[in-house]
Tab-separated table of C-alpha atoms and ligand atoms in Angstrom:
chain	number	residue	atom	x	y	z
A	1	MET	CA	9.701	33.089	14.820
A	2	TYR	CA	8.714	32.565	11.228
A	3	TYR	CA	11.104	29.667	11.120
A	4	ASP	CA	9.413	28.060	14.081
A	5	LEU	CA	6.034	28.925	12.624
A	6	PHE	CA	6.763	26.749	9.653
A	7	TYR	CA	7.720	23.916	11.906
A	8	TYR	CA	4.355	24.069	13.565
A	9	PHE	CA	2.816	23.230	10.226
A	10	VAL	CA	4.840	20.210	9.477
A	11	LEU	CA	6.519	18.765	12.506
A	12	SER	CA	5.116	15.605	13.938
A	13	ASP	CA	7.985	15.205	16.373
A	14	PHE	CA	7.643	18.632	17.944
A	15	THR	CA	9.546	19.293	21.094
A	16	GLY	CA	6.571	18.986	23.371
A	17	GLU	CA	6.473	22.512	24.793
A	18	THR	CA	2.893	23.548	25.437
A	19	GLN	CA	3.227	26.779	23.518
A	20	GLU	CA	4.314	24.969	20.377
A	21	ILE	CA	1.607	22.341	20.588
A	22	ASP	CA	-1.037	25.060	20.877
A	23	ASP	CA	0.398	26.998	17.966
A	24	MET	CA	0.701	23.902	15.858
A	25	SER	CA	-2.846	22.786	16.365
A	26	ASP	CA	-4.016	26.302	15.636
A	27	LEU	CA	-2.186	26.330	12.335
A	28	GLN	CA	-3.399	22.820	11.528
A	29	ARG	CA	-6.914	24.104	12.126
A	30	GLN	CA	-6.242	26.895	9.667
A	31	ILE	CA	-5.084	24.402	7.051
A	32	ASP	CA	-8.204	22.362	7.780
A	33	THR	CA	-10.415	25.413	7.157
A	34	ILE	CA	-8.586	26.575	4.039
A	35	VAL	CA	-8.420	23.173	2.349
A	36	GLN	CA	-12.117	22.499	3.017
A	37	GLU	CA	-13.204	25.899	1.714
A	38	LYS	CA	-11.213	25.467	-1.484
A	39	PHE	CA	-12.315	21.871	-2.007
A	40	LEU	CA	-16.016	22.639	-1.564
A	41	ARG	CA	-15.714	25.514	-4.029
A	42	TYR	CA	-13.830	23.541	-6.695
A	43	VAL	CA	-16.088	20.464	-6.685
A	44	LYS	CA	-19.095	22.631	-7.553
A	45	VAL	CA	-17.454	23.599	-10.844
A	46	TRP	CA	-18.450	21.186	-13.599
A	47	THR	CA	-15.295	19.852	-15.320
A	48	THR	CA	-16.244	16.492	-16.844
A	49	SER	CA	-13.848	15.568	-19.657
A	50	GLU	CA	-14.792	13.605	-22.760
A	51	PRO	CA	-12.502	10.718	-23.850
A	52	GLU	CA	-13.928	10.614	-27.390
A	53	LEU	CA	-13.047	14.278	-28.025
A	54	ALA	CA	-9.728	14.360	-26.163
A	55	PRO	CA	-7.447	13.005	-28.907
A	56	LYS	CA	-8.379	15.974	-31.128
A	57	LYS	CA	-8.962	18.808	-28.683
A	58	THR	CA	-7.405	19.983	-25.387
A	59	PRO	CA	-9.256	20.594	-23.155
A	60	SER	CA	-11.785	18.135	-24.524
A	61	THR	CA	-14.677	20.065	-22.939
A	62	ALA	CA	-15.061	23.853	-22.614
A	63	CYS	CA	-16.389	23.582	-19.039
A	64	GLN	CA	-12.894	22.724	-17.775
A	65	TRP	CA	-11.900	26.322	-18.538
A	66	ASP	CA	-14.151	27.503	-15.708
A	67	LEU	CA	-11.973	25.901	-13.063
A	68	ILE	CA	-8.733	26.682	-14.899
A	69	LYS	CA	-9.652	30.408	-14.891
A	70	ILE	CA	-10.628	30.302	-11.206
A	71	LEU	CA	-7.255	28.767	-10.347
A	72	GLU	CA	-5.389	31.254	-12.533
A	73	GLN	CA	-7.066	34.164	-10.736
A	74	GLU	CA	-6.556	32.591	-7.340
A	75	LEU	CA	-2.821	32.141	-7.956
A	76	LYS	CA	-2.585	35.816	-8.936
A	77	ASP	CA	-4.638	36.916	-5.923
A	78	LEU	CA	-2.327	34.944	-3.648
A	79	GLY	CA	0.584	36.920	-5.095
A	80	VAL	CA	2.203	34.153	-7.144
A	81	PRO	CA	4.386	36.328	-9.382
A	82	GLU	CA	4.541	34.147	-12.501
A	83	VAL	CA	1.402	32.501	-13.820
A	84	TYR	CA	1.599	30.723	-17.180
A	85	LEU	CA	-1.567	29.659	-18.986
A	86	ASP	CA	-1.583	28.456	-22.576
A	87	GLU	CA	-4.408	28.044	-25.079
A	88	LYS	CA	-4.706	24.320	-24.264
A	89	GLY	CA	-5.523	24.981	-20.621
A	90	TYR	CA	-2.189	24.034	-19.026
A	91	LEU	CA	-1.699	26.274	-15.999
A	92	ILE	CA	1.627	26.679	-14.192
A	93	GLY	CA	2.202	28.937	-11.183
A	94	ARG	CA	5.833	29.697	-10.311
A	95	ILE	CA	6.871	30.712	-6.816
A	96	PRO	CA	10.489	31.872	-6.919
A	97	ALA	CA	12.992	30.639	-4.345
A	98	ARG	CA	13.106	32.506	-1.056
A	99	GLY	CA	16.439	32.330	0.738
A	100	LYS	CA	17.385	29.136	-1.163
A	101	GLU	CA	18.070	30.598	-4.589
A	102	GLY	CA	20.613	27.987	-5.695
A	103	LEU	CA	18.242	25.053	-5.239
A	104	SER	CA	16.661	23.155	-8.091
A	105	GLY	CA	12.881	23.286	-8.169
A	106	LEU	CA	10.051	21.037	-7.064
A	107	GLY	CA	6.682	20.833	-8.824
A	108	PHE	CA	3.246	19.724	-7.624
A	109	MET	CA	0.599	18.678	-10.107
A	110	ALA	CA	-3.121	17.855	-10.151
A	111	HIS	CA	-5.797	17.579	-12.851
A	112	VAL	CA	-8.880	19.789	-13.174
A	113	ASP	CA	-11.141	17.335	-15.018
A	114	THR	CA	-13.374	14.636	-13.595
A	115	ALA	CA	-14.152	11.264	-15.175
A	116	SER	CA	-17.127	10.850	-17.493
A	117	ASP	CA	-18.046	7.528	-15.791
A	118	ALA	CA	-20.535	9.258	-13.460
A	119	PRO	CA	-22.409	12.592	-13.719
A	120	GLY	CA	-20.184	15.522	-12.734
A	121	LYS	CA	-22.527	18.484	-13.123
A	122	ASP	CA	-24.273	20.224	-10.205
A	123	VAL	CA	-22.224	18.481	-7.553
A	124	LYS	CA	-23.750	19.190	-4.129
A	125	PRO	CA	-21.134	18.261	-1.549
A	126	GLN	CA	-22.444	16.892	1.739
A	127	ILE	CA	-20.433	17.387	4.910
A	128	HIS	CA	-20.716	14.666	7.543
A	129	LYS	CA	-19.164	16.157	10.679
A	130	ASN	CA	-17.906	13.959	13.493
A	131	TRP	CA	-19.066	10.817	11.699
A	132	GLN	CA	-19.875	8.100	14.226
A	133	GLY	CA	-19.848	4.978	12.075
A	134	GLU	CA	-23.470	4.970	10.965
A	135	VAL	CA	-24.634	4.240	7.410
A	136	ILE	CA	-24.688	7.518	5.460
A	137	LYS	CA	-27.843	7.696	3.328
A	138	LEU	CA	-27.387	9.774	0.199
A	139	THR	CA	-30.229	9.443	-2.273
A	140	GLY	CA	-32.524	6.521	-3.132
A	141	ASP	CA	-30.601	3.335	-2.407
A	142	VAL	CA	-27.217	5.085	-2.631
A	143	THR	CA	-25.509	4.796	0.744
A	144	LEU	CA	-22.037	4.902	2.210
A	145	ASP	CA	-22.110	1.778	4.334
A	146	PRO	CA	-19.067	0.863	6.426
A	147	GLN	CA	-20.033	-2.812	5.895
A	148	ASP	CA	-19.404	-2.403	2.168
A	149	ILE	CA	-16.602	0.158	2.532
A	150	PRO	CA	-14.344	-1.120	5.339
A	151	ASP	CA	-11.952	1.838	4.831
A	152	MET	CA	-14.601	4.068	6.428
A	153	LYS	CA	-13.972	2.490	9.822
A	154	ASP	CA	-10.568	4.199	9.958
A	155	PHE	CA	-12.281	7.598	10.003
A	156	VAL	CA	-14.795	7.412	12.852
A	157	GLY	CA	-15.006	10.822	14.540
A	158	GLU	CA	-13.735	12.624	11.440
A	159	THR	CA	-15.423	14.945	8.961
A	160	LEU	CA	-16.248	13.126	5.728
A	161	ILE	CA	-17.369	14.786	2.501
A	162	SER	CA	-19.460	13.000	-0.130
A	163	SER	CA	-21.746	14.023	-2.982
A	164	ASP	CA	-25.530	13.839	-2.589
A	165	GLY	CA	-25.456	10.483	-4.389
A	166	THR	CA	-26.594	11.745	-7.792
A	167	THR	CA	-23.121	12.745	-9.017
A	168	LEU	CA	-19.521	11.894	-8.375
A	169	LEU	CA	-17.801	14.115	-5.813
A	170	GLY	CA	-14.703	15.005	-7.815
A	171	ALA	CA	-12.177	14.414	-5.033
A	172	ASP	CA	-10.299	12.873	-7.968
A	173	ASP	CA	-8.627	15.230	-8.375
A	174	LYS	CA	-10.031	18.387	-6.816
A	175	ALA	CA	-8.772	17.164	-3.453
A	176	GLY	CA	-5.301	17.281	-5.035
A	177	ILE	CA	-5.917	20.786	-6.377
A	178	ALA	CA	-7.236	22.051	-3.019
A	179	GLU	CA	-4.229	20.548	-1.229
A	180	ILE	CA	-1.728	22.154	-3.585
A	181	MET	CA	-3.522	25.527	-3.493
A	182	THR	CA	-3.628	25.410	0.307
A	183	ALA	CA	0.124	24.781	0.390
A	184	VAL	CA	0.569	27.757	-1.972
A	185	GLU	CA	-1.517	29.927	0.346
A	186	VAL	CA	0.540	28.887	3.376
A	187	LEU	CA	3.807	29.564	1.537
A	188	MET	CA	2.677	32.935	0.190
A	189	LYS	CA	1.283	34.126	3.523
A	190	THR	CA	4.271	33.043	5.596
A	191	PRO	CA	7.020	35.217	4.165
A	192	GLY	CA	9.652	33.871	6.539
A	193	ILE	CA	9.630	30.341	5.097
A	194	GLN	CA	12.772	29.633	3.167
A	195	HIS	CA	12.385	27.399	0.139
A	196	GLY	CA	13.668	26.653	-3.343
A	197	PRO	CA	11.751	27.410	-6.557
A	198	ILE	CA	8.295	25.837	-6.592
A	199	GLU	CA	5.952	25.193	-9.473
A	200	VAL	CA	2.306	24.188	-9.250
A	201	VAL	CA	0.798	22.610	-12.335
A	202	PHE	CA	-2.861	22.106	-13.206
A	203	THR	CA	-3.778	20.104	-16.296
A	204	PRO	CA	-6.958	19.216	-18.204
A	205	ASP	CA	-8.130	15.826	-19.472
A	206	GLU	CA	-6.175	13.440	-17.251
A	207	GLU	CA	-9.119	11.055	-17.129
A	208	THR	CA	-9.161	10.717	-20.915
A	209	GLY	CA	-5.607	9.399	-21.060
A	210	CYS	CA	-4.700	12.305	-23.353
A	211	GLY	CA	-3.968	14.875	-20.633
A	212	MET	CA	-0.256	15.135	-21.326
A	213	ASP	CA	-0.362	14.906	-25.123
A	214	ARG	CA	0.083	18.652	-25.585
A	215	PHE	CA	1.764	19.458	-22.274
A	216	PRO	CA	4.337	22.264	-22.644
A	217	VAL	CA	7.118	20.349	-20.906
A	218	LYS	CA	9.687	23.038	-21.836
A	219	GLU	CA	7.843	25.413	-19.484
A	220	LEU	CA	8.467	23.145	-16.524
A	221	LYS	CA	11.694	24.019	-14.690
A	222	SER	CA	11.427	21.637	-11.743
A	223	LYS	CA	13.871	18.805	-11.180
A	224	PHE	CA	11.188	16.589	-9.654
A	225	CYS	CA	7.447	16.841	-9.784
A	226	PHE	CA	4.777	15.134	-7.651
A	227	THR	CA	1.213	14.395	-8.670
A	228	LEU	CA	-1.360	14.561	-5.885
A	229	ASP	CA	-3.694	12.081	-7.510
A	230	GLY	CA	-3.635	8.986	-5.327
A	231	GLY	CA	-6.294	7.477	-3.113
A	232	ARG	CA	-6.210	6.845	0.605
A	233	GLU	CA	-3.995	8.661	3.063
A	234	GLY	CA	-0.453	7.283	3.000
A	235	GLU	CA	-0.334	6.044	-0.568
A	236	LEU	CA	3.019	6.656	-2.203
A	237	GLU	CA	3.404	5.411	-5.725
A	238	LEU	CA	6.656	5.124	-7.622
A	239	GLU	CA	5.548	2.461	-10.045
A	240	CYS	CA	2.690	2.080	-12.508
A	241	TYR	CA	1.632	-0.168	-15.372
A	242	ASN	CA	3.073	-0.378	-18.826
A	243	ALA	CA	-0.025	0.090	-20.953
A	244	TRP	CA	-0.935	-0.732	-24.534
A	245	ARG	CA	-4.077	-0.341	-26.559
A	246	VAL	CA	-4.663	-2.723	-29.456
A	247	ASP	CA	-7.323	-1.990	-32.072
A	248	LEU	CA	-8.482	-4.889	-34.214
A	249	GLU	CA	-10.591	-4.575	-37.316
A	250	PHE	CA	-12.341	-7.696	-38.588
A	251	SER	CA	-13.438	-7.563	-42.225
A	252	GLY	CA	-15.976	-10.110	-43.420
A	253	ASN	CA	-17.537	-10.881	-46.760
A	254	VAL	CA	-21.215	-9.941	-46.962
A	255	ILE	CA	-23.723	-11.851	-49.056
A	256	HIS	CA	-27.467	-12.362	-48.768
A	257	PRO	CA	-28.074	-14.992	-46.058
A	258	GLY	CA	-30.238	-16.949	-48.514
A	259	TYR	CA	-27.208	-17.491	-50.758
A	260	ALA	CA	-24.602	-17.488	-48.022
A	261	ARG	CA	-23.375	-21.054	-47.940
A	262	GLY	CA	-19.642	-21.203	-48.364
A	263	LYS	CA	-19.468	-17.485	-49.106
A	264	LEU	CA	-20.589	-15.336	-46.168
A	265	VAL	CA	-17.823	-14.361	-43.779
A	266	ASN	CA	-19.441	-12.795	-40.710
A	267	ALA	CA	-17.298	-10.102	-39.090
A	268	VAL	CA	-19.391	-10.202	-35.885
A	269	THR	CA	-18.686	-13.913	-35.490
A	270	MET	CA	-14.995	-13.308	-36.151
A	271	ALA	CA	-14.842	-10.611	-33.471
A	272	SER	CA	-16.679	-12.687	-30.889
A	273	GLU	CA	-14.488	-15.693	-31.647
A	274	PHE	CA	-11.464	-13.492	-30.995
A	275	VAL	CA	-12.879	-12.144	-27.710
A	276	SER	CA	-13.583	-15.665	-26.465
A	277	MET	CA	-9.873	-16.500	-26.919
A	278	LEU	CA	-8.689	-13.874	-24.410
A	279	PRO	CA	-7.862	-15.834	-21.238
A	280	ARG	CA	-10.262	-14.907	-18.447
A	281	SER	CA	-7.656	-15.908	-15.886
A	282	GLU	CA	-5.674	-12.855	-17.003
A	283	SER	CA	-8.534	-10.343	-16.842
A	284	PRO	CA	-8.686	-7.376	-14.424
A	285	GLU	CA	-11.395	-9.149	-12.442
A	286	ALA	CA	-9.142	-12.166	-11.952
A	287	THR	CA	-5.898	-10.372	-11.042
A	288	ASP	CA	-4.507	-8.040	-8.393
A	289	GLY	CA	-1.214	-7.083	-6.728
A	290	ARG	CA	1.593	-7.230	-9.268
A	291	TYR	CA	-0.217	-9.382	-11.832
A	292	GLY	CA	-0.806	-7.877	-15.245
A	293	ASN	CA	-3.893	-8.400	-17.360
A	294	TYR	CA	-5.753	-7.735	-20.591
A	295	TRP	CA	-9.363	-7.316	-21.500
A	296	PRO	CA	-11.708	-6.495	-24.381
A	297	HIS	CA	-12.519	-2.839	-23.774
A	298	ALA	CA	-14.961	-2.091	-26.586
A	299	ILE	CA	-16.718	-3.959	-29.383
A	300	GLU	CA	-18.922	-2.821	-32.248
A	301	GLY	CA	-19.749	-4.014	-35.705
A	302	ASN	CA	-21.939	-5.670	-38.301
A	303	LEU	CA	-21.626	-8.490	-40.856
A	304	ASP	CA	-19.143	-6.496	-42.912
A	305	LYS	CA	-16.853	-4.934	-40.304
A	306	ALA	CA	-16.349	-5.350	-36.582
A	307	LYS	CA	-13.953	-3.539	-34.284
A	308	VAL	CA	-12.560	-4.678	-30.967
A	309	THR	CA	-10.321	-2.671	-28.653
A	310	VAL	CA	-8.121	-4.598	-26.242
A	311	MET	CA	-6.249	-3.024	-23.329
A	312	ILE	CA	-3.049	-4.613	-22.001
A	313	ARG	CA	-1.525	-3.777	-18.614
A	314	ASP	CA	1.598	-5.081	-16.913
A	315	PHE	CA	4.227	-3.746	-14.490
A	316	ASP	CA	6.740	-5.862	-16.325
A	317	ALA	CA	7.293	-4.841	-19.956
A	318	GLU	CA	8.066	-8.446	-20.940
A	319	GLY	CA	4.714	-9.587	-19.570
A	320	GLY	CA	3.005	-6.908	-21.631
A	321	LYS	CA	4.863	-7.956	-24.776
A	322	ARG	CA	3.871	-11.573	-24.226
A	323	ARG	CA	0.214	-10.473	-24.212
A	324	LEU	CA	0.754	-8.350	-27.325
A	325	GLU	CA	2.089	-11.457	-29.063
A	326	ALA	CA	-0.865	-13.484	-27.793
A	327	VAL	CA	-3.291	-10.941	-29.263
A	328	GLN	CA	-1.488	-11.172	-32.608
A	329	THR	CA	-1.610	-14.963	-32.468
A	330	PHE	CA	-5.349	-15.022	-31.643
A	331	ALA	CA	-5.994	-12.574	-34.506
A	332	LYS	CA	-4.104	-14.818	-36.940
A	333	ALA	CA	-5.980	-17.870	-35.673
A	334	VAL	CA	-9.313	-16.142	-36.311
A	335	GLU	CA	-8.194	-15.088	-39.777
A	336	ALA	CA	-7.124	-18.660	-40.521
A	337	SER	CA	-10.440	-20.121	-39.406
A	338	PHE	CA	-12.523	-17.679	-41.494
A	339	PRO	CA	-11.240	-18.054	-45.082
A	340	GLY	CA	-11.908	-14.818	-46.945
A	341	GLY	CA	-11.975	-12.771	-43.760
A	342	LYS	CA	-9.243	-10.336	-42.764
A	343	VAL	CA	-7.981	-9.061	-39.435
A	344	ALA	CA	-5.963	-5.826	-39.118
A	345	VAL	CA	-4.162	-5.180	-35.833
A	346	THR	CA	-2.884	-1.769	-34.649
A	347	GLU	CA	-0.870	-1.492	-31.434
A	348	LYS	CA	-0.250	1.676	-29.465
A	349	MET	CA	1.799	2.083	-26.318
A	350	GLN	CA	-0.215	4.346	-23.987
A	351	TYR	CA	2.180	4.877	-21.094
A	352	SER	CA	5.079	3.106	-19.477
A	353	ASN	CA	6.074	2.114	-15.967
A	354	MET	CA	7.880	5.075	-14.421
A	355	LYS	CA	9.923	2.841	-12.107
A	356	GLU	CA	12.844	2.478	-14.476
A	357	GLU	CA	13.290	6.260	-14.712
A	358	LEU	CA	12.647	6.881	-11.021
A	359	ASP	CA	15.258	4.269	-10.102
A	360	LYS	CA	17.837	6.589	-11.685
A	361	HIS	CA	17.137	9.051	-8.847
A	362	PRO	CA	17.701	6.995	-5.707
A	363	GLU	CA	17.375	10.120	-3.511
A	364	LEU	CA	13.707	10.515	-4.418
A	365	GLU	CA	12.110	7.718	-2.388
A	366	PRO	CA	14.003	8.537	0.858
A	367	LEU	CA	13.077	12.209	0.400
A	368	MET	CA	9.414	11.286	0.150
A	369	LEU	CA	9.580	8.884	3.091
A	370	ARG	CA	11.113	11.631	5.258
A	371	ALA	CA	8.357	14.045	4.217
A	372	TYR	CA	5.658	11.510	5.093
A	373	GLU	CA	7.296	10.909	8.450
A	374	LYS	CA	7.508	14.633	9.145
A	375	ALA	CA	3.825	15.002	8.269
A	376	ALA	CA	2.970	12.076	10.591
A	377	VAL	CA	1.705	9.941	7.713
A	378	ILE	CA	2.388	6.202	7.564
A	379	PRO	CA	3.566	5.525	3.995
A	380	LEU	CA	1.823	2.823	1.971
A	381	VAL	CA	4.264	2.265	-0.875
A	382	LYS	CA	2.520	0.374	-3.639
A	383	PRO	CA	2.411	0.126	-7.412
A	384	ILE	CA	-0.446	1.932	-9.169
A	385	ARG	CA	-2.669	-0.525	-11.032
A	386	GLY	CA	-3.148	2.130	-13.667
A	387	GLY	CA	-1.234	5.158	-14.843
A	388	THR	CA	-1.080	8.814	-13.926
A	389	ASP	CA	-0.052	11.878	-15.807
A	390	GLY	CA	3.045	11.602	-13.634
A	391	SER	CA	4.121	8.489	-15.510
A	392	LYS	CA	3.888	10.432	-18.768
A	393	LEU	CA	5.744	13.401	-17.322
A	394	THR	CA	8.410	10.986	-16.094
A	395	ALA	CA	8.764	9.694	-19.653
A	396	MET	CA	9.115	13.333	-20.793
A	397	GLY	CA	12.110	13.740	-18.492
A	398	VAL	CA	10.695	15.047	-15.199
A	399	PRO	CA	10.585	12.245	-12.601
A	400	THR	CA	7.066	12.427	-11.092
A	401	PRO	CA	5.924	9.978	-8.411
A	402	ASN	CA	2.397	10.082	-6.992
A	403	ILE	CA	1.202	11.211	-3.558
A	404	PHE	CA	-2.213	10.427	-2.059
A	405	ALA	CA	-4.998	12.999	-2.385
A	406	GLY	CA	-7.073	11.192	0.247
A	407	GLY	CA	-10.312	10.163	-1.500
A	408	PHE	CA	-12.113	6.829	-1.956
A	409	ASN	CA	-14.506	5.273	-4.514
A	410	PHE	CA	-13.292	7.468	-7.352
A	411	HIS	CA	-15.414	7.880	-10.507
A	412	SER	CA	-18.594	6.903	-8.677
A	413	VAL	CA	-21.597	8.476	-6.939
A	414	ARG	CA	-20.212	6.949	-3.731
A	415	GLU	CA	-17.002	8.959	-3.838
A	416	TRP	CA	-15.969	10.412	-0.452
A	417	VAL	CA	-12.988	12.008	1.227
A	418	PRO	CA	-12.015	12.560	4.872
A	419	VAL	CA	-10.968	16.171	5.521
A	420	LYS	CA	-8.200	14.935	7.818
A	421	SER	CA	-6.516	13.168	4.896
A	422	MET	CA	-6.574	16.355	2.835
A	423	VAL	CA	-4.884	18.187	5.717
A	424	LYS	CA	-2.237	15.456	5.851
A	425	ALA	CA	-1.600	15.789	2.122
A	426	VAL	CA	-1.024	19.539	2.557
A	427	ASN	CA	1.454	18.724	5.317
A	428	VAL	CA	3.266	16.261	3.041
A	429	VAL	CA	3.644	18.974	0.372
A	430	LEU	CA	4.948	21.489	2.916
A	431	SER	CA	7.276	18.871	4.401
A	432	LEU	CA	8.709	18.059	0.980
A	433	VAL	CA	9.356	21.761	0.367
A	434	GLU	CA	11.009	22.118	3.738
A	435	ILE	CA	13.176	18.996	3.605
A	436	TRP	CA	14.271	19.862	0.062
A	437	ALA	CA	15.402	23.289	1.316
A	438	GLU	CA	17.467	21.636	4.048
A	439	GLU	CA	19.409	19.433	1.617
B	1	LIG	ZN1	-7.147	11.462	-10.884
């Protein structure tokens, strides 16, 4: 019976007997209730991370501990026998194999922090049940309007969750956390399910780009890991950008403007000259699909010194290197046209496209496609125009593609998530566990 019970959770192609359909929908309803309850609880915990502090300190903000501790306790309460938490806030729950002891492990990962781009404190989630396609008014002129957000039209009749319009919602990535924790609850409360070793991993500071800098990769035993950190239902991401950050420092020569002729070298002018050389046709706002880009990310300065940060993104490493060379060339050109001025350039690779590593494990994509099929999810395989902690974990030796978490409009006060998509993500996790145990 337990064996069948598990099938009710995950089978889309059930045999059609009335009894099974009833049981399945009942269990799907339970998942629906559990994932909503967890999600609504987690989003109320303030976990905004701080990019400026993250290079020096993990977690960058103390508030992230609040959710980390809640998750630690919840794993213990669910009976997860091994719970690892280190002083940096990396939390790993280990569920030992049951009936499939020889199998290598699978991991599921999500991040506790939310982006600092929009307020993340005092989130008041709003539940829009049986949404009928109308404009959802949040606060002031903040609305969720299906005219502006065409994706909404795919979810008429569903329950949508948003913030009250004054904060972000935090579906990025608390939807991912709720989905993983729901899967843990199902696995722990259904003792008959046979599976290999499972790890669940919760990390701080993903949004700062520094989330994996101090990750205790030796603690991770899984052969493959999956982040639940994607957007709309169906997304399946095995490829991301190669990313570089270039910091330029322009040094001028300061002299009183009244005596400046032939002597003053203005660092502000140097920096702006440099910025104007970056081709706008290769900016994020001018590119999509598989096209790479670069853009001036930050600028500050005065007559004496000016600093510019440039970000470079490309799926193809060669394309990225071409832009790195272009930045160097523009910097030299500026230096040459401002005699007496100096330009110092520092390059840093931030993360690399995980595709090359993932391609070494050709069984991974078919495994994921089977799990999506079993969970009745149509896969949307696409490259991430960004990076995830999964790409960094892949570089550390644990291949980690990305699964959807279900939300939309991340990092904004218009963030929203359909509950149905969260349920589907739970089913994908359970399907992966099941199919892996069959292999
Ligand atoms: Zn995220």
